Amino acid sequence: MKVFFSEDHRLHFPQAELSGGQFVTPYERPSRAEYVYQRLKQQGLRDIADPGACDMGPVRAMMDPGFLAFLETAWDQWKAAGCAGEVIPAAIPARRMQMARPPRNIDGLAGYYCLAQETAITGGTWGAALSSMASAQAAQRHVAAGARAAFALCRPPGHHATADMYGGYCFLNNAAVVAQMFRDQGAGRVAVLDIDFHHGNGTQDIFYGRGDVFFASVHGAPEDAFPYFLGFADETGAGAGEGATANYPLPPGTGYDRWSAALDDAIARIRAWGAEALVVSLGVDAYKDDPISFFRLDSPDFADAGRRIETLGLPTVFCMEGGYAIEAVGINTVNVLEGFLGA
């Protein structure tokens, strides 16, 4: 399986994350990708390529232009305003507030486009987000050219980003753009399978009203887990997209038996739906020792999950998402890939 990975991910390294009422070293940090990279090489998955530049055409086709302009210029605007730290807005819109007119002030503008204030923007964030997207695009092109599967070692991750909001460590939705690229190149139906512990709210939001991209997510129940406000079982799509969304919210303490039953149901629905290509949002934070999650999967379980996903028999792009037990993130990620390859 070919892997696409950019060293430019290191450009994004916020020094602070708001967690539990205090600033801590971010859980989403460069060492996550480095542990995965080293494990790939240890296990013989050495066909690792730089993705080259991001193709902005597919990104602009899916993302709000004002949002993209904000991401590209936020750091410069923040510094020009005299702000000393990283871009973390003081306020975000809440119920009954005006949303029709984006603020001119950079603090207000950041809040306008922000969905979670744990996610800081730095001087290197835009470049890193583009490199992450480039890895996803290169993996898609490789699979579209005939490969069975490819892995995009994306960092920062993407599945929480909507077409016009960032947060949850995500800025550009890699998996959504990959799915749309498959559609643009002729795939009649595409599925996105999100196995990250946290619900892929951004991907769901982008495709919720569409009937050509099926979205399935196995995740922590939103009553108990970030992003809290999306990912309930009764969210099944709207309009043309009715029936093309499947959510599997699971409670604290969920082990592999219950988790894998949900995965099997999602796989069965993707198969019955008739998907022609598959995008996997590959988060491994369902691991038992993950610091910001509450499932109980063990490392061998991820290999079995990869075997189950392979049974779909579809051209598959894996996009890296979460996983914050740093010393295990490489083992668990590569286990999924090896399970898929060895099925």
Short mmCIF file of C-alpha atoms in Angstrom, two decimals, residues 197-198 219-226 250-255 285-288 290-297:
data_model
loop_
_atom_site.label_atom_id
_atom_site.label_comp_id
_atom_site.label_asym_id
_atom_site.label_seq_id
_atom_site.Cartn_x
_atom_site.Cartn_y
_atom_site.Cartn_z
CA PHE A 197 -13.83 7.95 18.29
CA HIS A 198 -15.19 11.45 17.70
CA HIS A 219 -18.30 7.18 17.63
CA GLY A 220 -18.78 8.19 21.23
CA ALA A 221 -22.34 9.21 22.08
CA PRO A 222 -22.64 13.00 21.64
CA GLU A 223 -24.28 13.37 25.05
CA ASP A 224 -20.88 12.38 26.47
CA ALA A 225 -18.27 13.17 23.82
CA PHE A 226 -17.01 15.94 21.55
CA LEU A 250 -21.91 4.30 21.58
CA PRO A 251 -21.67 4.80 25.36
CA PRO A 252 -18.66 5.11 27.66
CA GLY A 253 -16.82 1.84 28.21
CA THR A 254 -17.76 0.35 24.83
CA GLY A 255 -15.55 -2.64 24.04
CA ASP A 285 -8.68 7.12 19.39
CA ALA A 286 -11.13 4.34 20.20
CA TYR A 287 -8.05 2.80 21.87
CA LYS A 288 -8.43 1.91 25.55
CA ASP A 290 -6.50 7.29 24.64
CA PRO A 291 -6.45 10.36 26.91
CA ILE A 292 -9.51 12.10 25.43
CA SER A 293 -11.77 9.14 24.64
CA PHE A 294 -13.69 6.43 26.48
CA PHE A 295 -13.86 3.28 24.35
CA ARG A 296 -11.95 0.14 25.27
CA LEU A 297 -10.45 -1.20 22.03
#
